[in-house]
Coordinates of C-alpha atoms in Angstrom, one line a residue:
M1 CA 92.2 131.0 101.7
S2 CA 92.0 130.9 105.5
N3 CA 93.8 131.4 108.7
P4 CA 94.9 127.9 110.0
A5 CA 93.7 128.8 113.4
D6 CA 90.1 129.1 112.1
S7 CA 89.6 125.4 111.9
A8 CA 91.7 122.3 112.7
P9 CA 90.1 119.2 111.1
E10 CA 91.4 115.8 112.0
P11 CA 93.9 114.1 109.7
G12 CA 91.9 112.5 106.9
T13 CA 92.4 109.6 104.5
F14 CA 95.0 111.4 102.4
T15 CA 97.1 112.1 105.6
Q16 CA 97.0 108.4 106.3
L17 CA 98.1 107.6 102.7
V18 CA 101.0 110.0 103.2
A19 CA 102.0 108.4 106.5
Q20 CA 101.8 104.9 104.9
A21 CA 104.1 106.0 102.1
R22 CA 106.8 106.5 104.8
R23 CA 107.4 102.7 104.5
G24 CA 108.9 103.5 101.1
L25 CA 107.3 100.5 99.3
R26 CA 106.2 101.0 95.7
R27 CA 102.7 99.8 96.4
D28 CA 102.3 102.5 99.2
V29 CA 103.4 105.2 96.7
E30 CA 100.8 103.8 94.3
A31 CA 98.1 104.1 96.9
L32 CA 99.2 107.7 97.5
L33 CA 98.9 108.4 93.8
G34 CA 95.5 106.8 93.8
G35 CA 94.2 109.4 96.4
L36 CA 95.9 112.4 94.8
D37 CA 93.0 113.6 92.7
Q38 CA 90.5 113.6 95.6
A39 CA 92.7 115.4 98.0
E40 CA 93.7 119.0 98.8
L41 CA 97.0 120.3 100.2
L42 CA 97.6 123.5 102.2
I43 CA 100.2 126.0 101.1
P44 CA 101.4 128.5 103.8
L45 CA 101.6 132.0 102.3
A46 CA 104.4 134.5 102.8
E47 CA 102.5 137.1 100.9
D48 CA 98.8 137.6 100.6
L49 CA 96.9 136.7 97.5
P50 CA 95.3 139.8 95.9
D51 CA 91.5 139.6 95.3
A52 CA 91.2 136.2 97.0
P53 CA 88.3 136.3 99.5
E54 CA 89.2 134.7 102.8
G55 CA 87.4 131.5 103.6
E56 CA 85.8 131.1 100.2
R57 CA 86.4 128.6 97.4
V58 CA 87.3 130.3 94.1
E59 CA 87.7 128.9 90.5
L60 CA 91.2 128.9 89.1
D61 CA 90.3 130.9 86.0
R62 CA 93.4 133.1 86.0
E63 CA 97.1 132.9 86.8
L64 CA 98.0 133.3 90.4
R65 CA 101.3 134.4 91.8
L66 CA 102.0 132.6 95.0
V67 CA 104.8 133.4 97.4
P68 CA 104.9 130.4 99.8
H69 CA 107.0 130.0 102.9
L70 CA 110.0 127.7 102.5
L71 CA 111.1 125.5 105.4
P72 CA 114.8 125.4 106.4
D73 CA 116.2 122.2 107.8
D74 CA 118.8 122.1 110.7
E75 CA 121.6 123.0 108.2
G76 CA 119.7 125.9 106.7
K77 CA 118.8 124.1 103.5
L78 CA 115.4 125.0 102.1
F79 CA 112.5 122.7 101.3
S80 CA 109.0 123.4 99.8
A81 CA 106.4 122.6 102.5
L82 CA 102.8 121.4 102.0
F83 CA 100.3 120.2 104.6
T84 CA 97.5 117.7 104.5
Y85 CA 95.9 119.3 107.6
P86 CA 96.6 122.4 109.7
D87 CA 97.9 121.0 113.0
P88 CA 101.6 120.6 112.0
L89 CA 101.7 124.3 111.2
G90 CA 101.3 125.3 114.8
P91 CA 104.9 124.4 116.1
I92 CA 106.4 125.8 112.9
V93 CA 104.6 129.2 113.2
E94 CA 105.8 129.4 116.8
A95 CA 109.4 128.4 116.0
L96 CA 109.9 130.4 112.8
G97 CA 107.4 133.2 113.2
W98 CA 105.7 132.6 109.9
Q99 CA 103.4 135.4 108.9
T100 CA 101.5 136.5 105.8
A101 CA 102.5 140.0 104.8
S102 CA 103.2 140.9 108.5
E103 CA 99.8 139.6 109.5
P104 CA 98.9 136.2 111.1
L105 CA 99.7 133.3 108.8
K106 CA 97.2 132.4 106.1
V107 CA 97.1 129.2 104.1
C108 CA 95.6 128.4 100.7
A109 CA 94.1 125.0 99.9
F110 CA 94.7 123.7 96.4
P111 CA 93.9 120.4 94.7
A112 CA 96.7 118.1 95.7
R113 CA 98.0 117.6 92.2
I114 CA 98.2 121.3 91.5
A115 CA 99.9 122.0 94.8
L116 CA 102.5 119.3 94.0
E117 CA 103.0 120.7 90.5
M118 CA 103.7 124.2 92.0
A119 CA 106.1 122.7 94.5
L120 CA 108.0 120.9 91.6
E121 CA 108.5 124.3 89.9
V122 CA 110.1 125.7 93.1
I123 CA 112.4 122.8 93.7
D124 CA 115.7 123.2 91.8
G125 CA 117.9 120.8 93.8
E126 CA 120.2 123.7 94.7
A127 CA 118.4 126.6 96.4
V128 CA 115.4 124.4 97.3
L129 CA 116.3 120.8 97.7
G130 CA 113.0 119.0 97.9
L131 CA 109.5 118.8 99.3
V132 CA 108.4 117.9 102.8
I133 CA 104.7 117.1 103.5
D134 CA 103.4 117.6 107.1
P135 CA 106.8 118.4 108.6
G136 CA 107.3 117.5 112.2
S137 CA 104.3 115.2 112.3
E138 CA 103.8 111.5 112.2
S139 CA 102.9 111.8 108.5
E140 CA 106.0 113.7 107.6
L141 CA 107.2 112.7 104.1
C142 CA 110.2 114.0 102.3
L143 CA 110.5 113.7 98.5
T144 CA 113.3 114.6 96.1
R145 CA 112.6 116.4 92.9
A146 CA 113.0 113.2 91.0
E147 CA 110.6 111.3 93.2
L148 CA 108.0 114.1 93.0
G149 CA 108.3 114.4 89.2
S150 CA 107.9 110.6 88.8
M151 CA 104.7 110.7 90.9
L152 CA 103.2 113.6 88.9
A153 CA 104.0 111.6 85.8
G154 CA 101.9 108.7 87.2
K155 CA 104.9 106.5 87.9
A156 CA 105.3 105.1 91.4
L157 CA 108.8 104.6 92.6
P158 CA 109.9 103.1 95.9
L159 CA 111.2 105.7 98.2
V160 CA 114.6 104.1 99.0
A161 CA 115.5 106.6 101.8
Y162 CA 112.6 105.3 103.8
V163 CA 113.1 101.5 103.3
A164 CA 115.1 100.5 106.3
N165 CA 114.9 96.7 105.6
I166 CA 112.9 94.1 103.8
P167 CA 109.8 93.2 105.9
E168 CA 109.8 89.5 106.6
Q169 CA 106.7 88.9 104.4
E170 CA 108.4 90.7 101.5
T171 CA 111.4 88.3 101.4
A172 CA 109.6 85.9 99.0
R173 CA 109.3 88.8 96.5
T174 CA 113.0 89.4 96.5
L175 CA 114.8 88.0 93.4
V176 CA 118.4 87.1 93.0
A177 CA 119.8 89.3 90.2
E178 CA 122.4 88.6 87.7
A179 CA 125.9 88.5 89.2
G180 CA 127.2 91.6 87.5
E181 CA 130.6 93.0 88.7
P182 CA 132.2 91.1 91.6
P183 CA 132.1 92.9 95.0
P184 CA 135.1 95.1 95.6
E185 CA 138.1 93.4 97.3
A186 CA 138.0 96.0 100.1
L187 CA 134.4 95.1 100.9
L188 CA 135.2 91.3 100.8
G189 CA 138.2 91.8 103.1
A190 CA 136.4 93.9 105.6
L191 CA 133.5 91.4 105.7
A192 CA 135.9 88.5 106.2
N193 CA 137.7 90.2 109.0
W194 CA 134.4 91.0 110.7
L195 CA 133.0 87.5 110.3
A196 CA 136.2 86.0 111.8
K197 CA 135.3 87.8 115.1
K198 CA 131.7 86.7 115.3
A199 CA 131.2 83.2 116.8
D200 CA 127.4 83.6 116.7
V201 CA 127.4 83.9 112.9
T202 CA 127.7 80.4 111.6
S203 CA 127.6 81.0 107.9
H204 CA 126.8 83.8 105.4
R205 CA 125.8 84.5 101.8
L206 CA 126.5 87.7 99.8
E207 CA 124.5 88.2 96.6
R208 CA 122.9 90.8 94.4
T209 CA 119.1 91.0 94.8
F210 CA 116.2 93.0 93.6
N211 CA 112.8 93.5 95.2
P212 CA 110.4 95.3 92.8
D213 CA 108.3 96.8 95.6
R214 CA 111.2 98.5 97.3
D215 CA 114.3 98.7 95.0
L216 CA 115.2 100.9 92.1
E217 CA 118.0 98.6 91.0
P218 CA 119.9 95.5 92.1
H219 CA 122.1 95.8 95.2
L220 CA 124.0 93.7 97.6
T221 CA 122.2 91.6 100.2
L222 CA 124.0 89.8 103.0
T223 CA 122.3 86.8 104.6
L224 CA 123.6 85.8 108.0
N225 CA 122.9 82.5 109.6
V226 CA 123.0 83.2 113.3
A227 CA 122.8 81.2 116.5
E228 CA 119.7 81.3 118.6
G229 CA 119.6 84.4 120.8
A230 CA 122.1 86.3 118.7
D231 CA 121.8 90.1 119.0
R232 CA 120.6 90.8 115.5
Q233 CA 120.3 94.6 115.9
G234 CA 123.9 94.7 117.2
L235 CA 125.2 92.5 114.4
F236 CA 123.3 94.7 111.8
D237 CA 124.8 97.9 113.3
E238 CA 128.3 96.4 113.4
V239 CA 128.4 95.0 109.9
T240 CA 126.9 98.0 108.2
Q241 CA 129.4 100.3 110.0
E242 CA 132.2 97.9 109.0
L243 CA 131.2 98.0 105.3
E244 CA 130.3 101.7 105.1
G245 CA 132.1 103.4 102.2
K246 CA 133.0 100.1 100.6
L247 CA 129.7 99.3 99.0
P248 CA 129.4 99.4 95.2
P249 CA 126.5 101.4 93.6
P250 CA 123.7 102.0 94.6
G251 CA 125.6 102.2 97.8
Y252 CA 123.4 100.3 100.3
L253 CA 123.2 96.8 101.8
D254 CA 120.4 94.7 103.0
V255 CA 121.1 92.4 105.9
L256 CA 118.9 89.4 106.4
F257 CA 119.0 86.9 109.3
V258 CA 118.3 83.2 109.3
A259 CA 118.1 81.4 112.7
E260 CA 120.1 78.2 112.9
T261 CA 117.9 75.2 113.8
A262 CA 119.0 72.4 116.1

């Protein structure tokens, strides 16, 4: 146990694995799992640990009762918070006034797997919604209870909230899934109306796809053939806004672009 101001080591390999997992791809989550048993995570303490000598490593040969700080988001919802290195704690301590039993904040380092298991016990999906690692930093990673539980069970899932789109090199890994239920009429009508206004979209294809590295289940993918120089970001923003609320489960849409050739 230590005061985070006592030392501030540079982010290490596990920090990099956490940052990489922000891509959301299954293989990045697998890499994070691979580094779990060699890493430690820091827990900020709201109450001091009795009989725990500061700055010393002790064996976990008895049950410990930890009272960690919980981190509120902008809406006041609470999250368990863990840290791969001390630096991200500075702005939080300044903003929220975190202390340990009315004294300067102390943190306790635990093997990463044990720290994650303790976080899982705290998260109930109601009072405490999830886990955030390294909040406010470039390696900030938010996990739901289901995602954290799956990781601790040794099963890597893609983190769908972080996968914004399919990287170009991943397109070849995307499979066309079975047709399933036809898309809702409201979606097809909205898409047809939008396409009718877009001269730079020459053709399109709507299909159900599945990419094992970044999807949990099949979902709709819209492929747009576009003229050279088309504003792809603008088209993406427009079509996703047009179709918002009309998508069938799981409720999201991939948009791929193919450039027309002369």
